Tab-separated table of C-alpha atoms in Angstrom:
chain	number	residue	atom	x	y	z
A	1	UNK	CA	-11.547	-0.509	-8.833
A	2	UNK	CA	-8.146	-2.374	-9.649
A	3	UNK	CA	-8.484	-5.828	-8.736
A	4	UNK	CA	-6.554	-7.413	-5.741
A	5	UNK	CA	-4.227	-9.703	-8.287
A	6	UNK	CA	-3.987	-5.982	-9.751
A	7	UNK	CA	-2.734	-4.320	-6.052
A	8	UNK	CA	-0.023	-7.211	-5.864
A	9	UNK	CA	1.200	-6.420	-9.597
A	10	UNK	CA	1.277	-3.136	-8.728
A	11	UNK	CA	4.173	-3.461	-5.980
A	12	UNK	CA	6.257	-5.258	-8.128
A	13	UNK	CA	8.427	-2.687	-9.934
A	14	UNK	CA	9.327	-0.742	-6.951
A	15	UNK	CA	10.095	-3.913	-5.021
A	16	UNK	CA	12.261	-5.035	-8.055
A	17	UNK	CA	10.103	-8.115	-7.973
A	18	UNK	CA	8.308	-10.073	-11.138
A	19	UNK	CA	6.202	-12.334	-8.960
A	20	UNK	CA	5.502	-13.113	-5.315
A	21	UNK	CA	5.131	-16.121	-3.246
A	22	UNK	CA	2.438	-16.055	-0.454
A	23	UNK	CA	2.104	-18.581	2.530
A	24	UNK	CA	0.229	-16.408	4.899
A	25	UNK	CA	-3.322	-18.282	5.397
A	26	UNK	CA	-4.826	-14.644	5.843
A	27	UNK	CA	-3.379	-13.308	3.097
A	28	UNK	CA	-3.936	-16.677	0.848
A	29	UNK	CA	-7.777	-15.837	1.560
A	30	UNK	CA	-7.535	-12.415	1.033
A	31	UNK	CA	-6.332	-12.599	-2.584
A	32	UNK	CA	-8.198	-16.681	-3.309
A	33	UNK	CA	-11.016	-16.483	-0.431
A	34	UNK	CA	-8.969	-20.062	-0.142
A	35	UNK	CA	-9.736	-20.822	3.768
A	36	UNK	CA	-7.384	-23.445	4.666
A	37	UNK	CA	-5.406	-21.830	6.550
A	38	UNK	CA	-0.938	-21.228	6.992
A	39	UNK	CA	0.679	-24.967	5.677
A	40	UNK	CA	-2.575	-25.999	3.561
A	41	UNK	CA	-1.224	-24.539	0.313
A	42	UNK	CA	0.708	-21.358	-1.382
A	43	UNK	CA	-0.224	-18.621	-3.703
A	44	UNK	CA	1.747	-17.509	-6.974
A	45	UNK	CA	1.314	-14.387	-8.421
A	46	UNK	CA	3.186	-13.853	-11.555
A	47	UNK	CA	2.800	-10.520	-13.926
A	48	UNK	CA	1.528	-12.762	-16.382
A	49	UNK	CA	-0.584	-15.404	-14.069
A	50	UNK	CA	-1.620	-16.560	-10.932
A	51	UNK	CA	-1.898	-19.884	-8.748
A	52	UNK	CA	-3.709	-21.171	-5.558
A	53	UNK	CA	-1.525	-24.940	-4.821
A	54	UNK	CA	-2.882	-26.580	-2.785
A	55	UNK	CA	-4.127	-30.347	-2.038
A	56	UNK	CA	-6.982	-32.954	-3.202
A	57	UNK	CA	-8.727	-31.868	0.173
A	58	UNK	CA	-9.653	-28.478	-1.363
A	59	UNK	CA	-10.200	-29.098	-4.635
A	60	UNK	CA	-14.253	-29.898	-5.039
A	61	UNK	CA	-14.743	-26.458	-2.552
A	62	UNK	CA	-12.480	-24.508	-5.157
A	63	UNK	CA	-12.193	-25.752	-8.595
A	64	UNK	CA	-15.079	-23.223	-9.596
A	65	UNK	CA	-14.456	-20.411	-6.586
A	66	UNK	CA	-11.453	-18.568	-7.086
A	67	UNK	CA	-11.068	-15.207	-8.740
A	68	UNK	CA	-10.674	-14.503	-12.224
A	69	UNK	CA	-7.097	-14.893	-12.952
A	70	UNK	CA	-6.221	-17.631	-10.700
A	71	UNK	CA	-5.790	-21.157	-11.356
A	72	UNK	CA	-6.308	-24.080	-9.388
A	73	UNK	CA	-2.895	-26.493	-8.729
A	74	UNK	CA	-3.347	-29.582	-7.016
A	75	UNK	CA	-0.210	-31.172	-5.421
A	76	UNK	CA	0.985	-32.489	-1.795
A	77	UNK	CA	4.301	-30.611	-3.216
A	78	UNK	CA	3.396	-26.934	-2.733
A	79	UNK	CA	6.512	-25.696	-3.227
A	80	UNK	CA	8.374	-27.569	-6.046
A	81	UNK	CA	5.100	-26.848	-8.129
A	82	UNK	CA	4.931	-23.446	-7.100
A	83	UNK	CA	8.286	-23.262	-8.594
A	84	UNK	CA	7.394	-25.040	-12.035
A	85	UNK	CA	4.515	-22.460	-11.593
A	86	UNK	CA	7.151	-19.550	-11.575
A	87	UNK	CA	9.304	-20.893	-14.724
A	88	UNK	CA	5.907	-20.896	-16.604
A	89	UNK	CA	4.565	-17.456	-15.607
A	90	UNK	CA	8.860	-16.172	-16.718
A	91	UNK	CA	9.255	-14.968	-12.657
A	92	UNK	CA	12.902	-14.174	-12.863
A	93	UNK	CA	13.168	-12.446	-9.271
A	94	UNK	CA	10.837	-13.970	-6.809
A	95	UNK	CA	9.417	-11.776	-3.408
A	96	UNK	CA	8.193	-14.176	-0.696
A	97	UNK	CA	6.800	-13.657	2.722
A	98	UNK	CA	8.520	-14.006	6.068
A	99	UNK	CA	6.079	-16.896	7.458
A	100	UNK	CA	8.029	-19.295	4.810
A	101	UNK	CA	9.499	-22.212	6.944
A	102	UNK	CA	13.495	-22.666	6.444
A	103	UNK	CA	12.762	-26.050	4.731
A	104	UNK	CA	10.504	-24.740	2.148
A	105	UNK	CA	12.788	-21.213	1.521
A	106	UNK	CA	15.414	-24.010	0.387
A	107	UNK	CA	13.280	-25.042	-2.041
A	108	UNK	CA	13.265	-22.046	-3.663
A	109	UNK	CA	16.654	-21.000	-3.113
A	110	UNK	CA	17.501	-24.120	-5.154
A	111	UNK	CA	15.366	-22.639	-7.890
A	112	UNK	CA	16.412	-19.091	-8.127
A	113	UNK	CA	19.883	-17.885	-7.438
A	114	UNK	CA	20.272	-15.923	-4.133
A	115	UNK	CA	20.298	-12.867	-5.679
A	116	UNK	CA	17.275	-13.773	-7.522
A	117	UNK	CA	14.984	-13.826	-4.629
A	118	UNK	CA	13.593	-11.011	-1.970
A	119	UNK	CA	12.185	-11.131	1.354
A	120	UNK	CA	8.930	-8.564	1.119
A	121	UNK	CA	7.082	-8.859	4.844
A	122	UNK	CA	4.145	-7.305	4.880
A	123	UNK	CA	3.451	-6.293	1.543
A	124	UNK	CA	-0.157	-7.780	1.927
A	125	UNK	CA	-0.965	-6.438	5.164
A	126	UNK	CA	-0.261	-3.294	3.946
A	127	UNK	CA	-3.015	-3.416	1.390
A	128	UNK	CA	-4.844	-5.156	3.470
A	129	UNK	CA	-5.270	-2.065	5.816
A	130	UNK	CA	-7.671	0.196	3.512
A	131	UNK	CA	-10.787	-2.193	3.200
A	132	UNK	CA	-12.770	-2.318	0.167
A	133	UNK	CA	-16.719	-1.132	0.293
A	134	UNK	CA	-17.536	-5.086	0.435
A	135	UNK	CA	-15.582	-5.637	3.181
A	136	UNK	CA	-16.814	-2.545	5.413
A	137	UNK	CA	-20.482	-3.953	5.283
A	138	UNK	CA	-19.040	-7.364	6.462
A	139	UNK	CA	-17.604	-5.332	9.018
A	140	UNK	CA	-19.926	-3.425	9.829
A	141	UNK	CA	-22.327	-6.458	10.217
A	142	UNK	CA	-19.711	-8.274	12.700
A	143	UNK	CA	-20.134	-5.263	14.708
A	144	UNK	CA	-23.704	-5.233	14.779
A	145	UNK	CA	-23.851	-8.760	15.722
A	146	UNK	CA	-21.559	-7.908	18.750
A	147	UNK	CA	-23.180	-5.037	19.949
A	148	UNK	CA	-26.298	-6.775	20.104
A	149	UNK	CA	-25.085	-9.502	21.941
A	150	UNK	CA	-23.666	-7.842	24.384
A	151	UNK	CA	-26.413	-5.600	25.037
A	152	UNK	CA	-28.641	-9.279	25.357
A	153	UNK	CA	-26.164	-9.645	27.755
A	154	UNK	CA	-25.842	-6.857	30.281
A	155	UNK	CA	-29.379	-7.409	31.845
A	156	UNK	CA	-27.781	-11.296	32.996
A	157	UNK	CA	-24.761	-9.859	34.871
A	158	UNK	CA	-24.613	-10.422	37.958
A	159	UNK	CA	-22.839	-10.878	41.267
A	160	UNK	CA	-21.166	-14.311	42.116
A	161	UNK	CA	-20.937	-15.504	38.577
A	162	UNK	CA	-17.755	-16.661	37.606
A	163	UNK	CA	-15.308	-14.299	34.670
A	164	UNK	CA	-15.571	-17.906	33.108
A	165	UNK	CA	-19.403	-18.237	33.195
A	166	UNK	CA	-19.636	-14.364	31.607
A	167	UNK	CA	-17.435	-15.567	28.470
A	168	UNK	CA	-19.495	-18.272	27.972
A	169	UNK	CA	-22.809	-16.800	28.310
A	170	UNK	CA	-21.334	-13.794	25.939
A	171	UNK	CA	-19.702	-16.809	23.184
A	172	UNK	CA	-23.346	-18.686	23.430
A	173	UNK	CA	-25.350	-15.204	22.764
A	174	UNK	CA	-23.134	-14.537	19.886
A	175	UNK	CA	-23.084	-17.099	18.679
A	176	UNK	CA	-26.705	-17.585	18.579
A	177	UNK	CA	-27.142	-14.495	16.528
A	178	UNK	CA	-25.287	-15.790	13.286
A	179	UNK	CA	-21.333	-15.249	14.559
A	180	UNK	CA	-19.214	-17.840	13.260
A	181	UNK	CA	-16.519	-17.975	16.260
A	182	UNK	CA	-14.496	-15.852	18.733
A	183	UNK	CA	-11.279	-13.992	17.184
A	184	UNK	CA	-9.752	-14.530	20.478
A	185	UNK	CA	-10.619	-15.844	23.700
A	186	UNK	CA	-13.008	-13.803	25.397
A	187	UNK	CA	-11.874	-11.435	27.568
A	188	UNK	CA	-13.345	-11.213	31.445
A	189	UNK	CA	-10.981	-10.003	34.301
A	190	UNK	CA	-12.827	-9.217	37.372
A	191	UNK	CA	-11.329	-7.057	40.145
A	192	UNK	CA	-7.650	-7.204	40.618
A	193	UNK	CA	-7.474	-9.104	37.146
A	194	UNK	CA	-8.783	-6.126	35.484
A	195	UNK	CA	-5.487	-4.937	35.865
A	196	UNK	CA	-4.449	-7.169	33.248
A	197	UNK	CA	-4.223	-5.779	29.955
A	198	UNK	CA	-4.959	-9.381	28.247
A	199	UNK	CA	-6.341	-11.550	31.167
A	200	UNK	CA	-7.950	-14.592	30.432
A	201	UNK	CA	-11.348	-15.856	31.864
A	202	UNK	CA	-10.894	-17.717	35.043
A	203	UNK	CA	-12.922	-19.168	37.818
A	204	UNK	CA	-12.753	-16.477	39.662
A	205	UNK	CA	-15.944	-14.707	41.283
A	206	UNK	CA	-17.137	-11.437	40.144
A	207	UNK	CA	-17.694	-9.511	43.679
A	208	UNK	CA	-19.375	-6.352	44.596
A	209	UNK	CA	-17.391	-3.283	44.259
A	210	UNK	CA	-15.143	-4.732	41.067
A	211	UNK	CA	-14.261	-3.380	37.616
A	212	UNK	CA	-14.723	-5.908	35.011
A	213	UNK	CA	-13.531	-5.926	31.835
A	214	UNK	CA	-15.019	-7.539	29.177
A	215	UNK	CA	-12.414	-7.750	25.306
A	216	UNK	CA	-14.638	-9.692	23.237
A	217	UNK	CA	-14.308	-10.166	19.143
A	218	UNK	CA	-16.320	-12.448	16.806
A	219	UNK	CA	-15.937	-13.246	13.128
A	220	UNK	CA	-19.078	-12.849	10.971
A	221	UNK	CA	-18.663	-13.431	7.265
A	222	UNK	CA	-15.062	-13.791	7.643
A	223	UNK	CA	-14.292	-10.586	9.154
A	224	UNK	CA	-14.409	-9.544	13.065
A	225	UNK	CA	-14.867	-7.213	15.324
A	226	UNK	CA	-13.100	-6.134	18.450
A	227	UNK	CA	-14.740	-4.509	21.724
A	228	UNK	CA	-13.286	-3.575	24.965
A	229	UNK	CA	-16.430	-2.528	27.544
A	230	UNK	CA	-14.935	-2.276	31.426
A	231	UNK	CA	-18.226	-2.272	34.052
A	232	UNK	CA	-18.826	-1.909	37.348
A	233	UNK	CA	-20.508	-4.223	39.615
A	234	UNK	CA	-21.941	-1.895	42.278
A	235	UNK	CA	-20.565	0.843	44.247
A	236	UNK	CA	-16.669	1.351	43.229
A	237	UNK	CA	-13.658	2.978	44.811
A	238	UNK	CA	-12.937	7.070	44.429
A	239	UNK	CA	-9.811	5.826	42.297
A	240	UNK	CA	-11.467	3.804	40.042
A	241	UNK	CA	-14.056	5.985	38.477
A	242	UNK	CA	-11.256	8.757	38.215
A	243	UNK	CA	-9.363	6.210	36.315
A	244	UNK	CA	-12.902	4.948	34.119
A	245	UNK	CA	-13.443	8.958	33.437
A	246	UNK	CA	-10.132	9.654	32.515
A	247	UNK	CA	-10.068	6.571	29.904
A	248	UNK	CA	-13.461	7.436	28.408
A	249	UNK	CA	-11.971	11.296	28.102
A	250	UNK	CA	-8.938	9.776	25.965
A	251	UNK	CA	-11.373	7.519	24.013
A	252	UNK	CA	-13.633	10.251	23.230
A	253	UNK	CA	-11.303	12.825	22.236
A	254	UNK	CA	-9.354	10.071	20.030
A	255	UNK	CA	-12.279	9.153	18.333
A	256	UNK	CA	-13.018	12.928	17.362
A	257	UNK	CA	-9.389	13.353	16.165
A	258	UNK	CA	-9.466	10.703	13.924
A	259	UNK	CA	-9.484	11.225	10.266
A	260	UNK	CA	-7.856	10.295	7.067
A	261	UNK	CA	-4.022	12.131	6.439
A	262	UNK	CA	-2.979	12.276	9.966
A	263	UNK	CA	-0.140	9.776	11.359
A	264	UNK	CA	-0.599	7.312	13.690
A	265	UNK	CA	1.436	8.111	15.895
A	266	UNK	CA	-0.122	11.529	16.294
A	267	UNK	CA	-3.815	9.800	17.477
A	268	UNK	CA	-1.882	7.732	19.627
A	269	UNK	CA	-0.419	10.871	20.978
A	270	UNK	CA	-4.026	12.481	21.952
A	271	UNK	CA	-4.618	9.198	24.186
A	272	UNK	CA	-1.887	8.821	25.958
A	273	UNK	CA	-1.052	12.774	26.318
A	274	UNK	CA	-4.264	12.715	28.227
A	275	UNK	CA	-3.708	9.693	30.320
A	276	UNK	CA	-0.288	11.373	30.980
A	277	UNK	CA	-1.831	14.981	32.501
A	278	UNK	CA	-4.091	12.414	34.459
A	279	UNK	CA	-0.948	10.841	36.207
A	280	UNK	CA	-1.544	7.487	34.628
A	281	UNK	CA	0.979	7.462	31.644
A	282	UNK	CA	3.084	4.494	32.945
A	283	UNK	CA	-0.465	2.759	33.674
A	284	UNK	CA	-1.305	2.992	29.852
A	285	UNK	CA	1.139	0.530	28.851
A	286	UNK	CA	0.015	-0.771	25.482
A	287	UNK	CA	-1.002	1.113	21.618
A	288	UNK	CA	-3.895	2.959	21.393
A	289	UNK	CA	-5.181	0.756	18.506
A	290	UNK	CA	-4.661	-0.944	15.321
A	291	UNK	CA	-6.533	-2.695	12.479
A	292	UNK	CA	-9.259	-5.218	12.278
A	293	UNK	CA	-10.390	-7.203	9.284
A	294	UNK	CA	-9.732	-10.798	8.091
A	295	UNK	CA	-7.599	-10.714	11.412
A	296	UNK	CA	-7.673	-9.333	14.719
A	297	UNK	CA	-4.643	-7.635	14.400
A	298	UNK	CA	-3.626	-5.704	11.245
A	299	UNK	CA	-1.894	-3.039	10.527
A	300	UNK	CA	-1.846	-0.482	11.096
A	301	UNK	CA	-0.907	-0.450	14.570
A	302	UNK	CA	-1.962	3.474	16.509
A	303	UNK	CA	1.338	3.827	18.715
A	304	UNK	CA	4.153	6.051	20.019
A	305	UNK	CA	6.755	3.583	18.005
A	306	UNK	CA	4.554	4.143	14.718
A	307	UNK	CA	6.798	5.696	12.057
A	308	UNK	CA	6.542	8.367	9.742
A	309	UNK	CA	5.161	6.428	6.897
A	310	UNK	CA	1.980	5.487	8.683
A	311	UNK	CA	0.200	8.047	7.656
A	312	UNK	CA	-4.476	7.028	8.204
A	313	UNK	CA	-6.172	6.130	5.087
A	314	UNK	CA	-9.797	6.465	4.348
A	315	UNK	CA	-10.960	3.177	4.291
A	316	UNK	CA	-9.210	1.700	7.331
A	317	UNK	CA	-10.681	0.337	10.271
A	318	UNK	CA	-9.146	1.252	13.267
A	319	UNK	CA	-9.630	0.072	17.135
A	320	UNK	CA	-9.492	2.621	19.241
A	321	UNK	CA	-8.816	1.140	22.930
A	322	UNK	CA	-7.030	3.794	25.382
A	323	UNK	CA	-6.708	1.484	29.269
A	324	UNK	CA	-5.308	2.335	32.157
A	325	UNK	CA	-4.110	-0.317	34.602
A	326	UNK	CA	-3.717	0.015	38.409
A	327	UNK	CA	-1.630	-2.760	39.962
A	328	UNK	CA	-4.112	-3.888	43.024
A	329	UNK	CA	-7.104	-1.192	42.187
A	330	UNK	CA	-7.782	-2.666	38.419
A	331	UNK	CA	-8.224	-1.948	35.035
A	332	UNK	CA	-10.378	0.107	32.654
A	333	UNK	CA	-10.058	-0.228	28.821
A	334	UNK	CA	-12.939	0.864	26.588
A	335	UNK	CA	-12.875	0.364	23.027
A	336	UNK	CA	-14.955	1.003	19.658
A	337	UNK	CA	-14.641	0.280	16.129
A	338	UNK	CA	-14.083	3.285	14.158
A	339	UNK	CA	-14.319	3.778	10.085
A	340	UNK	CA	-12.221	6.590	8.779
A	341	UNK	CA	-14.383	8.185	6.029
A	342	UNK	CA	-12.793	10.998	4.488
A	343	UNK	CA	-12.521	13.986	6.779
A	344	UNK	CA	-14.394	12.252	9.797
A	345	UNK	CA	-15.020	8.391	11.150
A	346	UNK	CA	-17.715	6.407	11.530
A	347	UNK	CA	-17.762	4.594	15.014
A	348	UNK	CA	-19.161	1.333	14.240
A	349	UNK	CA	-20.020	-0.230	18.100
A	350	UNK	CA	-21.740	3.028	19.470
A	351	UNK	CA	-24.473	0.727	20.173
A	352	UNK	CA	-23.208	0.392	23.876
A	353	UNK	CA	-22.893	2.873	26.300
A	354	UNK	CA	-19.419	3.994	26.934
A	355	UNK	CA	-20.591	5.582	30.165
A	356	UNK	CA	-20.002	3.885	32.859
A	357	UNK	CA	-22.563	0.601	32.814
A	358	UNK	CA	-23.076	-0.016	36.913
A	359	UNK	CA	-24.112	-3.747	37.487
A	360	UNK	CA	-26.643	-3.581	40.751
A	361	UNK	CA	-27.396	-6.778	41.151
């Protein structure tokens, strides 16, 4: 397997490029494992060598860490020895990312001439979105973790809590299993709120007869997952199981088309086609998925706007989340974690029910 130095390289003749410049934190610890994060160093990668700069802060955690190939720079002046970096490793036409402050792009516009440098956004993403068999069982684990939790959880539900008492109870039950922290801010919106496609947690009592959706993610090992569950807390209107039926119909048949070669546009299309035929295709009002990994967002992204060229790997990890969203009724969205391996998937968080879960207490 071609190392990830070797995936960069690889890029670089049909991006007319000779080296890159990375200041993405995620994609810093993607090729380094360096953790500190966007504005706590850059990463070189020339066809002849490769540099993590960063500062004194990092250097006892790294000196003997990174990768084979990569050498350890330490400097408050990222940049300017970034660029010393890319006289040394012969870089005569850099690529650099688009989160590169306008300050720092001086820097090495000063360096190169302007027609000696290249703007390449998402280059790392895009490998990023086939995960290596390493990565998958860190993924896998982060969904095991969640799924457990949340099933812990279920059985403590109940009317009268607050949407803010269910996040925390979920974050502390998570967290008590080995997760290392939330990828977002969980997710509860109760009733009305459910409506919301990203609602936070509020004070606001869970009643009888409400939806409630619960978006929850956690990152174990450096890599998270991403669920959507929407329950019901006893008896709920006509409307909204039609609209909790019709969601888990789209989510099922999604997660059965799903397979390496097709575009991603076209599994977005068996989601919202049946939404649509439902009468809810305005109320579906967001993609039908995208990536998870070192983020909680990668690429690629399962939509109508998708182009031609994103075309499923085997290897990715894809969310698949289809909602529908009733202004003054609520909200459903369910979603699962779903490896595509080969001519199938692998559904990661089929640990919890995607039937509806009725809260009677």
């Amino acid at each position: 397997m071609a190392s990830r130095l070797d995936l960069v390289r690889q890029t670089f003749d049909k991006l007319a490029i000779d080296g890159l410049l990375i200041t993405d934190g995620v994609n810093m610890k993607y090729l380094t494992g360096f953790d500190g994060g966007t504005g706590d160093g850059v990463v070189l990668v020339g066809k002849n060598g490769a540099a993590l700069i960063t500062d004194g802060r990092y250097e006892e955690a790294y000196r003997n860490a990174l990768p084979e190939g990569i050498e350890l720079l330490i400097t408050r002046d990222y940049f300017g020895v970034a660029m010393m970096a890319a006289k040394r490793y012969k870089i005569a036409r850099l690529g650099f990312e688009d989160t590169i402050t306008y300050r720092d792009f001086d820097v090495i516009d000063e360096t190169f001439d302007g027609e000696d440098i290249a703007p390449v956004p998402a280059l790392l993403e895009m490998i990023r979105e086939v995960k290596e068999p390493d990565e998958l069982v860190k993924l896998r684990k982060a969904a095991d973790v969640s799924v457990a939790a949340f099933n812990e959880l279920l059985p403590q539900l109940h009317v009268g809590m607050t949407e803010r008492e269910v996040a925390n109870l979920l974050d502390q039950i998570i967290k008590s299993k080995g997760a290392e922290k939330p990828s977002f801010d969980t997710i509860v919106a109760s009733g009305f709120r459910s409506a919301l496609p990203h609602g936070t947690s509020t004070e606001k009592v869970i009643e009888a007869g409400e939806l409630v959706t619960i978006d929850f993610g956690y990152y174990v090992d450096g890599y998270t997952s991403d669920i959507t569950r929407t329950l019901a807390f006893g008896e709920i209107a006509p409307e909204a199981k039609k609209i909790y039926e019709v969601t888990k119909q789209a989510l099922d048949a999604t997660i059965l088309a799903t397979k390496a070669g097709m575009l991603a546009k076209d599994l977005d299309a068996v989601a919202r086609d049946i939404i649509t035929a439902a009468g809810y295709g305005k109320e579906f009002n967001h993609s039908t998925g995208h990536g998870i990994g070192l983020d909680i967002h990668e690429g690629p992204v399962i939509s109508a706007r998708a182009s031609e060229a994103d075309v499923l790997a085997e290897g990715m990890l894809l969310t698949i989340e289809p909602g529908i969203y009733v202004a003054g009724l609520g909200g459903v969205r369910i979603e699962d974690d779903i490896i595509l391996t080969g001519s199938t998937s692998e559904n990661l968080t089929s640990g919890i029910s995607t039937d509806l879960i009725v809260i009677e207490k």
